[in-house]
Amino acid sequence: MFELIKAPHPMTRTQALPLTLRLVAASAAFATTALVATAESSETPTNPPDQVVRLSQFEVTTTQGHGYVSTNSVNGFKTNDSLMDIPQVDLVVTRDLIDNLGYVNTIDVLQYFGLAAGNNGESLRLRGIALGYAYTDDMPTNQNYADNIWVDSYEVIKGPAEALYLNAPLAGVVIKNSKKPLPYRQGVLTASIDSNGLYRFTADFTGPIGKVGDASVGYRLIGAYQDGKLYFYNYKDRREVVFPEFSVTYHNTTLRAFYNLQRITNAHGYELLTPYGQVYTGAGRRDANTPANDYIKTNQFQLVLEASQKISDSWENRVLAMDWTSRIYEPQVLVQNGYDWGTQTEYFNRRLVNQFYKYWTVLDDTTGHYEIGPESWKVRNVDTFGYGYSSWTNELFNWVTAPFGDTAAGRALLPGQPAGTLAVPMTSHAAIDAVHVPTANEYSPPSNFGTKAYTEITGIYWQHSADVIPNWLTLVAGYTWENISTSSVANVSSLPFSATVVTASQWLHRVGAVVHVTKAISLYALDSTSFTPAGSGNILETGQVAPNQIGSGTELGAKWLFLGGRISGEFAWFKLKNSNVPVVAGTLPNGLTYVVPLAGTVEEGVDGDLAVTLLPGWQIIGNFYAGHDRDQTDKPVSITYDNSWSVFNRYGFPKTSALKGLAIGGGVTRVGGRWLATTGILNAAALLPKSGLLKVKTGTETQVFVDYEFNRHWTVRLNANNLLNETYPLSFPSAIGLDPSVPLNYVLETDYKF
């Protein structure tokens, strides 16, 4: 099953695997040998695979085998509190649900929880507005493309959370909680292939290695390899992932370290949006406007170290450190200058991008609980405080000096055609496919090699919650001081570097209350803030840097948890304001423009979620959002959306029935009210709205799956995606840069567990 190639000479199955899985297999063999040699006499694990294993207030070992519903926060707000006690929307997406959905990209999973894609990868939007990228175990990480094989769960925190998470945006935070070594032996091998020819293999081994004195040693080893054909012409999505991890527990101290290596080669489309708001298919549906050899290579290296110390029965400390590096290489042509709707001609530009991201982060969190007051009125208190530091380096080398375009080929420019571009008929796949993507050797160094930016973020926080009226009223108050310093170099070719440095700081707060109407129903209110430095380019008429942009969030909501967690959900009304948005107001005598800070955008709406276990084995989740993001003129903001809804369910037949081992399920999700600026659509003024914004024609994603567990070792699953075979944009970063939906697609997967 896992033999990918047939060699002309004898070869073992391990040798026949791709490099990443050969590394995993070799390491697993070593770990298994060590496990057998050292742990045969060890005690039988007390936690079977179908239980959630909790080591501390900071850590949940796994959500696997826990179903779709989690009643506790995994890491949210630095504690392992009940979701009923948190005055904010906090959703936990378990590994079981991730596996049933069958997606390997973050946005594909989280579309069932009210999120939408900025770009088709890791760029996220929540409550209609930009969220940015997901955090890794509470630490900020800028990942354009990533595989989620190493993720145990997602935690979606809606609304301002910068009081506890460094540089968190106004919309909220998504946290990727990494998989951890388990206290029992487990191995899982999977193989899958879809109806277009994309195949994927994964391996996941974990368990105790043994003991060294009083110290218990555990490991986890994960690998993935993906390659093959995709539906769209010239698309590719090749992935190699290796994730080794070790943990050591000595009395009240736990040390953990993992290394996450991901190599991803893919291509994203530059499909066009018509003046009517529809995905353009004039060159055929399989054409995503991507020429051959137009790709993106992303190499990511992530090292995470964690130390948790239980100080007493009530107090714990955790230190996290991460070194994260990403290199992105793109020799590309793209529709950067738009298209002429009248002549059905598009204008390709070219660029060579070599981008380097470097994140280094350290967090130190302490949490504890205690009671004060007389025996008749014991008030439970929880304190959480800590420190965070993160430094970000972003080097961008963006070259556009390769011989390219009609003038370079000796052809005259068409009327209205930008210089340095290549005019290509939109209606012809052959013409698009024939576009030559310059190689790196064809580029010559420009006068400006590129730019470099360096950011340092420091935060000190404290949060206190108290059950001031036991079992009835909980108050939460938190304050944070955060400092952000940016240093930017506009031209790295000019030595010595000329850097512009801007430093900004701000006090932030998070204040809320939870009223426990009954044990099963809570009402809450929250007021919280975030901030963004105005930046060096935004100067007031006085010559001073413009004030910080202040984000504020007000939220009222309700939570419920009935029948021991079989029915749970949340409903919230929210209002998110972003003030002090700089707007160009004039020109200074020295020729530089100056800005004035205005009350900026306002995002207001309602959202909610529901999780129900109607019958044993039948789980249903649902989510909705309805709102609007408007600027100071009450006009929709580009790249936002006004509504979304989703439903997903799974039913597993009882073990006592004739259909034992069989499970069926599926879901529906839709994002509506998408707004996009018409920038790049040329010669179509009569068809475009005067507002300069298009309302995008959206689609409904529908999927079903069926899996059958033959025995405790073998499971087969079949997924069918986009059952309605609709064409709509998966992502919507611009009107000339869409990723279209894939038609009806089947995925067959086989799992072997041991």
JSON list of N, CA and C in Angstrom, two decimals, residues 482-540:
[
{"chain": "A", "resi": 482, "resn": "GLU", "atom": "N", "xyz": [1.96, 47.03, 26.19]},
{"chain": "A", "resi": 482, "resn": "GLU", "atom": "CA", "xyz": [2.64, 46.45, 25.03]},
{"chain": "A", "resi": 482, "resn": "GLU", "atom": "C", "xyz": [3.41, 47.54, 24.30]},
{"chain": "A", "resi": 483, "resn": "ASN", "atom": "N", "xyz": [4.61, 47.19, 23.89]},
{"chain": "A", "resi": 483, "resn": "ASN", "atom": "CA", "xyz": [5.48, 48.11, 23.16]},
{"chain": "A", "resi": 483, "resn": "ASN", "atom": "C", "xyz": [5.87, 47.47, 21.84]},
{"chain": "A", "resi": 484, "resn": "ILE", "atom": "N", "xyz": [5.72, 48.22, 20.75]},
{"chain": "A", "resi": 484, "resn": "ILE", "atom": "CA", "xyz": [6.08, 47.73, 19.42]},
{"chain": "A", "resi": 484, "resn": "ILE", "atom": "C", "xyz": [7.07, 48.70, 18.80]},
{"chain": "A", "resi": 485, "resn": "SER", "atom": "N", "xyz": [8.22, 48.17, 18.43]},
{"chain": "A", "resi": 485, "resn": "SER", "atom": "CA", "xyz": [9.25, 48.98, 17.80]},
{"chain": "A", "resi": 485, "resn": "SER", "atom": "C", "xyz": [9.55, 48.41, 16.42]},
{"chain": "A", "resi": 486, "resn": "THR", "atom": "N", "xyz": [9.47, 49.26, 15.38]},
{"chain": "A", "resi": 486, "resn": "THR", "atom": "CA", "xyz": [9.72, 48.80, 14.02]},
{"chain": "A", "resi": 486, "resn": "THR", "atom": "C", "xyz": [10.90, 49.56, 13.43]},
{"chain": "A", "resi": 487, "resn": "SER", "atom": "N", "xyz": [11.71, 48.83, 12.71]},
{"chain": "A", "resi": 487, "resn": "SER", "atom": "CA", "xyz": [12.85, 49.41, 12.00]},
{"chain": "A", "resi": 487, "resn": "SER", "atom": "C", "xyz": [12.77, 48.94, 10.55]},
{"chain": "A", "resi": 488, "resn": "SER", "atom": "N", "xyz": [12.69, 49.86, 9.61]},
{"chain": "A", "resi": 488, "resn": "SER", "atom": "CA", "xyz": [12.52, 49.49, 8.20]},
{"chain": "A", "resi": 488, "resn": "SER", "atom": "C", "xyz": [13.61, 50.10, 7.34]},
{"chain": "A", "resi": 489, "resn": "VAL", "atom": "N", "xyz": [14.14, 49.27, 6.45]},
{"chain": "A", "resi": 489, "resn": "VAL", "atom": "CA", "xyz": [15.16, 49.71, 5.49]},
{"chain": "A", "resi": 489, "resn": "VAL", "atom": "C", "xyz": [14.54, 49.65, 4.11]},
{"chain": "A", "resi": 490, "resn": "ALA", "atom": "N", "xyz": [14.44, 50.79, 3.45]},
{"chain": "A", "resi": 490, "resn": "ALA", "atom": "CA", "xyz": [13.76, 50.85, 2.15]},
{"chain": "A", "resi": 490, "resn": "ALA", "atom": "C", "xyz": [14.61, 50.31, 1.02]},
{"chain": "A", "resi": 491, "resn": "ASN", "atom": "N", "xyz": [15.94, 50.29, 1.17]},
{"chain": "A", "resi": 491, "resn": "ASN", "atom": "CA", "xyz": [16.83, 49.80, 0.11]},
{"chain": "A", "resi": 491, "resn": "ASN", "atom": "C", "xyz": [18.04, 49.14, 0.74]},
{"chain": "A", "resi": 492, "resn": "VAL", "atom": "N", "xyz": [18.08, 47.82, 0.69]},
{"chain": "A", "resi": 492, "resn": "VAL", "atom": "CA", "xyz": [19.21, 47.11, 1.29]},
{"chain": "A", "resi": 492, "resn": "VAL", "atom": "C", "xyz": [20.45, 47.19, 0.42]},
{"chain": "A", "resi": 493, "resn": "SER", "atom": "N", "xyz": [20.33, 47.74, -0.81]},
{"chain": "A", "resi": 493, "resn": "SER", "atom": "CA", "xyz": [21.49, 47.89, -1.68]},
{"chain": "A", "resi": 493, "resn": "SER", "atom": "C", "xyz": [22.36, 49.07, -1.28]},
{"chain": "A", "resi": 494, "resn": "SER", "atom": "N", "xyz": [21.77, 50.00, -0.53]},
{"chain": "A", "resi": 494, "resn": "SER", "atom": "CA", "xyz": [22.48, 51.21, -0.15]},
{"chain": "A", "resi": 494, "resn": "SER", "atom": "C", "xyz": [23.14, 51.00, 1.21]},
{"chain": "A", "resi": 495, "resn": "LEU", "atom": "N", "xyz": [24.48, 51.05, 1.22]},
{"chain": "A", "resi": 495, "resn": "LEU", "atom": "CA", "xyz": [25.24, 50.87, 2.46]},
{"chain": "A", "resi": 495, "resn": "LEU", "atom": "C", "xyz": [25.91, 52.18, 2.85]},
{"chain": "A", "resi": 496, "resn": "PRO", "atom": "N", "xyz": [25.94, 52.52, 4.13]},
{"chain": "A", "resi": 496, "resn": "PRO", "atom": "CA", "xyz": [25.29, 51.79, 5.22]},
{"chain": "A", "resi": 496, "resn": "PRO", "atom": "C", "xyz": [23.77, 51.93, 5.14]},
{"chain": "A", "resi": 497, "resn": "PHE", "atom": "N", "xyz": [23.08, 50.97, 5.78]},
{"chain": "A", "resi": 497, "resn": "PHE", "atom": "CA", "xyz": [21.63, 50.99, 5.75]},
{"chain": "A", "resi": 497, "resn": "PHE", "atom": "C", "xyz": [21.09, 52.29, 6.33]},
{"chain": "A", "resi": 498, "resn": "SER", "atom": "N", "xyz": [20.04, 52.78, 5.69]},
{"chain": "A", "resi": 498, "resn": "SER", "atom": "CA", "xyz": [19.33, 53.93, 6.22]},
{"chain": "A", "resi": 498, "resn": "SER", "atom": "C", "xyz": [17.98, 53.42, 6.72]},
{"chain": "A", "resi": 499, "resn": "ALA", "atom": "N", "xyz": [17.84, 53.35, 8.03]},
{"chain": "A", "resi": 499, "resn": "ALA", "atom": "CA", "xyz": [16.65, 52.74, 8.63]},
{"chain": "A", "resi": 499, "resn": "ALA", "atom": "C", "xyz": [15.77, 53.81, 9.26]},
{"chain": "A", "resi": 500, "resn": "THR", "atom": "N", "xyz": [14.47, 53.58, 9.15]},
{"chain": "A", "resi": 500, "resn": "THR", "atom": "CA", "xyz": [13.48, 54.41, 9.83]},
{"chain": "A", "resi": 500, "resn": "THR", "atom": "C", "xyz": [12.94, 53.63, 11.02]},
{"chain": "A", "resi": 501, "resn": "VAL", "atom": "N", "xyz": [13.06, 54.20, 12.21]},
{"chain": "A", "resi": 501, "resn": "VAL", "atom": "CA", "xyz": [12.67, 53.51, 13.43]},
{"chain": "A", "resi": 501, "resn": "VAL", "atom": "C", "xyz": [11.48, 54.24, 14.06]},
{"chain": "A", "resi": 502, "resn": "VAL", "atom": "N", "xyz": [10.45, 53.48, 14.38]},
{"chain": "A", "resi": 502, "resn": "VAL", "atom": "CA", "xyz": [9.27, 54.02, 15.04]},
{"chain": "A", "resi": 502, "resn": "VAL", "atom": "C", "xyz": [8.95, 53.13, 16.24]},
{"chain": "A", "resi": 503, "resn": "THR", "atom": "N", "xyz": [8.75, 53.74, 17.38]},
{"chain": "A", "resi": 503, "resn": "THR", "atom": "CA", "xyz": [8.40, 53.00, 18.60]},
{"chain": "A", "resi": 503, "resn": "THR", "atom": "C", "xyz": [7.08, 53.52, 19.14]},
{"chain": "A", "resi": 504, "resn": "ALA", "atom": "N", "xyz": [6.19, 52.59, 19.46]},
{"chain": "A", "resi": 504, "resn": "ALA", "atom": "CA", "xyz": [4.89, 52.97, 20.00]},
{"chain": "A", "resi": 504, "resn": "ALA", "atom": "C", "xyz": [4.53, 52.02, 21.13]},
{"chain": "A", "resi": 505, "resn": "SER", "atom": "N", "xyz": [3.84, 52.53, 22.13]},
{"chain": "A", "resi": 505, "resn": "SER", "atom": "CA", "xyz": [3.40, 51.69, 23.24]},
{"chain": "A", "resi": 505, "resn": "SER", "atom": "C", "xyz": [1.98, 52.06, 23.61]},
{"chain": "A", "resi": 506, "resn": "GLN", "atom": "N", "xyz": [1.31, 51.15, 24.32]},
{"chain": "A", "resi": 506, "resn": "GLN", "atom": "CA", "xyz": [-0.09, 51.38, 24.65]},
{"chain": "A", "resi": 506, "resn": "GLN", "atom": "C", "xyz": [-0.49, 50.51, 25.82]},
{"chain": "A", "resi": 507, "resn": "TRP", "atom": "N", "xyz": [-1.32, 51.05, 26.69]},
{"chain": "A", "resi": 507, "resn": "TRP", "atom": "CA", "xyz": [-1.97, 50.25, 27.72]},
{"chain": "A", "resi": 507, "resn": "TRP", "atom": "C", "xyz": [-3.26, 49.67, 27.15]},
{"chain": "A", "resi": 508, "resn": "LEU", "atom": "N", "xyz": [-3.49, 48.40, 27.38]},
{"chain": "A", "resi": 508, "resn": "LEU", "atom": "CA", "xyz": [-4.67, 47.71, 26.90]},
{"chain": "A", "resi": 508, "resn": "LEU", "atom": "C", "xyz": [-5.42, 47.10, 28.07]},
{"chain": "A", "resi": 509, "resn": "HIS", "atom": "N", "xyz": [-6.71, 46.90, 27.89]},
{"chain": "A", "resi": 509, "resn": "HIS", "atom": "CA", "xyz": [-7.47, 46.30, 28.99]},
{"chain": "A", "resi": 509, "resn": "HIS", "atom": "C", "xyz": [-8.44, 45.23, 28.46]},
{"chain": "A", "resi": 510, "resn": "ARG", "atom": "N", "xyz": [-8.86, 44.39, 29.35]},
{"chain": "A", "resi": 510, "resn": "ARG", "atom": "CA", "xyz": [-9.90, 43.38, 29.10]},
{"chain": "A", "resi": 510, "resn": "ARG", "atom": "C", "xyz": [-10.71, 43.26, 30.38]},
{"chain": "A", "resi": 511, "resn": "VAL", "atom": "N", "xyz": [-11.95, 43.73, 30.34]},
{"chain": "A", "resi": 511, "resn": "VAL", "atom": "CA", "xyz": [-12.81, 43.76, 31.52]},
{"chain": "A", "resi": 511, "resn": "VAL", "atom": "C", "xyz": [-14.13, 43.09, 31.17]},
{"chain": "A", "resi": 512, "resn": "GLY", "atom": "N", "xyz": [-14.55, 42.13, 31.99]},
{"chain": "A", "resi": 512, "resn": "GLY", "atom": "CA", "xyz": [-15.78, 41.42, 31.68]},
{"chain": "A", "resi": 512, "resn": "GLY", "atom": "C", "xyz": [-16.46, 40.87, 32.91]},
{"chain": "A", "resi": 513, "resn": "ALA", "atom": "N", "xyz": [-17.67, 40.39, 32.71]},
{"chain": "A", "resi": 513, "resn": "ALA", "atom": "CA", "xyz": [-18.46, 39.78, 33.78]},
{"chain": "A", "resi": 513, "resn": "ALA", "atom": "C", "xyz": [-19.24, 38.62, 33.22]},
{"chain": "A", "resi": 514, "resn": "VAL", "atom": "N", "xyz": [-19.38, 37.57, 34.04]},
{"chain": "A", "resi": 514, "resn": "VAL", "atom": "CA", "xyz": [-20.16, 36.40, 33.69]},
{"chain": "A", "resi": 514, "resn": "VAL", "atom": "C", "xyz": [-21.20, 36.18, 34.78]},
{"chain": "A", "resi": 515, "resn": "VAL", "atom": "N", "xyz": [-22.46, 36.13, 34.37]},
{"chain": "A", "resi": 515, "resn": "VAL", "atom": "CA", "xyz": [-23.54, 35.85, 35.31]},
{"chain": "A", "resi": 515, "resn": "VAL", "atom": "C", "xyz": [-24.04, 34.43, 35.04]},
{"chain": "A", "resi": 516, "resn": "HIS", "atom": "N", "xyz": [-23.92, 33.57, 36.03]},
{"chain": "A", "resi": 516, "resn": "HIS", "atom": "CA", "xyz": [-24.39, 32.19, 35.91]},
{"chain": "A", "resi": 516, "resn": "HIS", "atom": "C", "xyz": [-25.87, 32.15, 36.31]},
{"chain": "A", "resi": 517, "resn": "VAL", "atom": "N", "xyz": [-26.73, 32.29, 35.32]},
{"chain": "A", "resi": 517, "resn": "VAL", "atom": "CA", "xyz": [-28.16, 32.29, 35.59]},
{"chain": "A", "resi": 517, "resn": "VAL", "atom": "C", "xyz": [-28.57, 30.97, 36.24]},
{"chain": "A", "resi": 518, "resn": "THR", "atom": "N", "xyz": [-28.08, 29.88, 35.67]},
{"chain": "A", "resi": 518, "resn": "THR", "atom": "CA", "xyz": [-28.20, 28.55, 36.25]},
{"chain": "A", "resi": 518, "resn": "THR", "atom": "C", "xyz": [-26.86, 27.86, 36.01]},
{"chain": "A", "resi": 519, "resn": "LYS", "atom": "N", "xyz": [-26.75, 26.62, 36.44]},
{"chain": "A", "resi": 519, "resn": "LYS", "atom": "CA", "xyz": [-25.52, 25.88, 36.17]},
{"chain": "A", "resi": 519, "resn": "LYS", "atom": "C", "xyz": [-25.34, 25.65, 34.67]},
{"chain": "A", "resi": 520, "resn": "ALA", "atom": "N", "xyz": [-26.43, 25.74, 33.92]},
{"chain": "A", "resi": 520, "resn": "ALA", "atom": "CA", "xyz": [-26.38, 25.43, 32.50]},
{"chain": "A", "resi": 520, "resn": "ALA", "atom": "C", "xyz": [-26.40, 26.66, 31.60]},
{"chain": "A", "resi": 521, "resn": "ILE", "atom": "N", "xyz": [-26.64, 27.85, 32.15]},
{"chain": "A", "resi": 521, "resn": "ILE", "atom": "CA", "xyz": [-26.77, 29.06, 31.33]},
{"chain": "A", "resi": 521, "resn": "ILE", "atom": "C", "xyz": [-25.93, 30.18, 31.94]},
{"chain": "A", "resi": 522, "resn": "SER", "atom": "N", "xyz": [-25.13, 30.84, 31.08]},
{"chain": "A", "resi": 522, "resn": "SER", "atom": "CA", "xyz": [-24.33, 31.99, 31.51]},
{"chain": "A", "resi": 522, "resn": "SER", "atom": "C", "xyz": [-24.60, 33.16, 30.58]},
{"chain": "A", "resi": 523, "resn": "LEU", "atom": "N", "xyz": [-24.64, 34.34, 31.15]},
{"chain": "A", "resi": 523, "resn": "LEU", "atom": "CA", "xyz": [-24.68, 35.58, 30.39]},
{"chain": "A", "resi": 523, "resn": "LEU", "atom": "C", "xyz": [-23.38, 36.34, 30.64]},
{"chain": "A", "resi": 524, "resn": "TYR", "atom": "N", "xyz": [-22.87, 37.03, 29.63]},
{"chain": "A", "resi": 524, "resn": "TYR", "atom": "CA", "xyz": [-21.60, 37.72, 29.83]},
{"chain": "A", "resi": 524, "resn": "TYR", "atom": "C", "xyz": [-21.57, 39.06, 29.11]},
{"chain": "A", "resi": 525, "resn": "ALA", "atom": "N", "xyz": [-20.67, 39.92, 29.57]},
{"chain": "A", "resi": 525, "resn": "ALA", "atom": "CA", "xyz": [-20.40, 41.21, 28.94]},
{"chain": "A", "resi": 525, "resn": "ALA", "atom": "C", "xyz": [-18.89, 41.42, 28.95]},
{"chain": "A", "resi": 526, "resn": "LEU", "atom": "N", "xyz": [-18.37, 42.05, 27.89]},
{"chain": "A", "resi": 526, "resn": "LEU", "atom": "CA", "xyz": [-16.92, 42.22, 27.76]},
{"chain": "A", "resi": 526, "resn": "LEU", "atom": "C", "xyz": [-16.62, 43.53, 27.06]},
{"chain": "A", "resi": 527, "resn": "ASP", "atom": "N", "xyz": [-15.57, 44.20, 27.55]},
{"chain": "A", "resi": 527, "resn": "ASP", "atom": "CA", "xyz": [-15.02, 45.37, 26.88]},
{"chain": "A", "resi": 527, "resn": "ASP", "atom": "C", "xyz": [-13.50, 45.18, 26.83]},
{"chain": "A", "resi": 528, "resn": "SER", "atom": "N", "xyz": [-12.92, 45.27, 25.63]},
{"chain": "A", "resi": 528, "resn": "SER", "atom": "CA", "xyz": [-11.48, 45.01, 25.49]},
{"chain": "A", "resi": 528, "resn": "SER", "atom": "C", "xyz": [-10.91, 45.86, 24.37]},
{"chain": "A", "resi": 529, "resn": "THR", "atom": "N", "xyz": [-9.58, 46.00, 24.36]},
{"chain": "A", "resi": 529, "resn": "THR", "atom": "CA", "xyz": [-8.93, 46.89, 23.40]},
{"chain": "A", "resi": 529, "resn": "THR", "atom": "C", "xyz": [-7.73, 46.22, 22.75]},
{"chain": "A", "resi": 530, "resn": "SER", "atom": "N", "xyz": [-7.32, 46.79, 21.62]},
{"chain": "A", "resi": 530, "resn": "SER", "atom": "CA", "xyz": [-6.10, 46.41, 20.91]},
{"chain": "A", "resi": 530, "resn": "SER", "atom": "C", "xyz": [-5.52, 47.67, 20.28]},
{"chain": "A", "resi": 531, "resn": "PHE", "atom": "N", "xyz": [-4.31, 47.57, 19.72]},
{"chain": "A", "resi": 531, "resn": "PHE", "atom": "CA", "xyz": [-3.75, 48.76, 19.07]},
{"chain": "A", "resi": 531, "resn": "PHE", "atom": "C", "xyz": [-2.80, 48.37, 17.96]},
{"chain": "A", "resi": 532, "resn": "THR", "atom": "N", "xyz": [-2.61, 49.31, 17.03]},
{"chain": "A", "resi": 532, "resn": "THR", "atom": "CA", "xyz": [-1.68, 49.16, 15.92]},
{"chain": "A", "resi": 532, "resn": "THR", "atom": "C", "xyz": [-0.93, 50.47, 15.75]},
{"chain": "A", "resi": 533, "resn": "PRO", "atom": "N", "xyz": [0.41, 50.46, 15.72]},
{"chain": "A", "resi": 533, "resn": "PRO", "atom": "CA", "xyz": [1.14, 51.71, 15.49]},
{"chain": "A", "resi": 533, "resn": "PRO", "atom": "C", "xyz": [0.76, 52.32, 14.14]},
{"chain": "A", "resi": 534, "resn": "ALA", "atom": "N", "xyz": [0.72, 53.64, 14.06]},
{"chain": "A", "resi": 534, "resn": "ALA", "atom": "CA", "xyz": [0.34, 54.30, 12.82]},
{"chain": "A", "resi": 534, "resn": "ALA", "atom": "C", "xyz": [1.37, 54.08, 11.72]},
{"chain": "A", "resi": 535, "resn": "GLY", "atom": "N", "xyz": [2.64, 53.94, 12.07]},
{"chain": "A", "resi": 535, "resn": "GLY", "atom": "CA", "xyz": [3.68, 53.72, 11.06]},
{"chain": "A", "resi": 535, "resn": "GLY", "atom": "C", "xyz": [4.40, 55.00, 10.70]},
{"chain": "A", "resi": 536, "resn": "SER", "atom": "N", "xyz": [5.65, 54.84, 10.21]},
{"chain": "A", "resi": 536, "resn": "SER", "atom": "CA", "xyz": [6.52, 55.99, 9.97]},
{"chain": "A", "resi": 536, "resn": "SER", "atom": "C", "xyz": [6.02, 56.86, 8.83]},
{"chain": "A", "resi": 537, "resn": "GLY", "atom": "N", "xyz": [5.26, 56.30, 7.88]},
{"chain": "A", "resi": 537, "resn": "GLY", "atom": "CA", "xyz": [4.82, 57.09, 6.72]},
{"chain": "A", "resi": 537, "resn": "GLY", "atom": "C", "xyz": [3.64, 57.98, 7.00]},
{"chain": "A", "resi": 538, "resn": "ASN", "atom": "N", "xyz": [3.05, 57.88, 8.18]},
{"chain": "A", "resi": 538, "resn": "ASN", "atom": "CA", "xyz": [1.86, 58.67, 8.51]},
{"chain": "A", "resi": 538, "resn": "ASN", "atom": "C", "xyz": [2.25, 59.81, 9.45]},
{"chain": "A", "resi": 539, "resn": "ILE", "atom": "N", "xyz": [2.41, 61.00, 8.86]},
{"chain": "A", "resi": 539, "resn": "ILE", "atom": "CA", "xyz": [2.88, 62.18, 9.58]},
{"chain": "A", "resi": 539, "resn": "ILE", "atom": "C", "xyz": [1.75, 63.19, 9.68]},
{"chain": "A", "resi": 540, "resn": "LEU", "atom": "N", "xyz": [1.58, 63.78, 10.88]},
{"chain": "A", "resi": 540, "resn": "LEU", "atom": "CA", "xyz": [0.60, 64.84, 11.06]},
{"chain": "A", "resi": 540, "resn": "LEU", "atom": "C", "xyz": [1.12, 66.15, 10.47]}
]
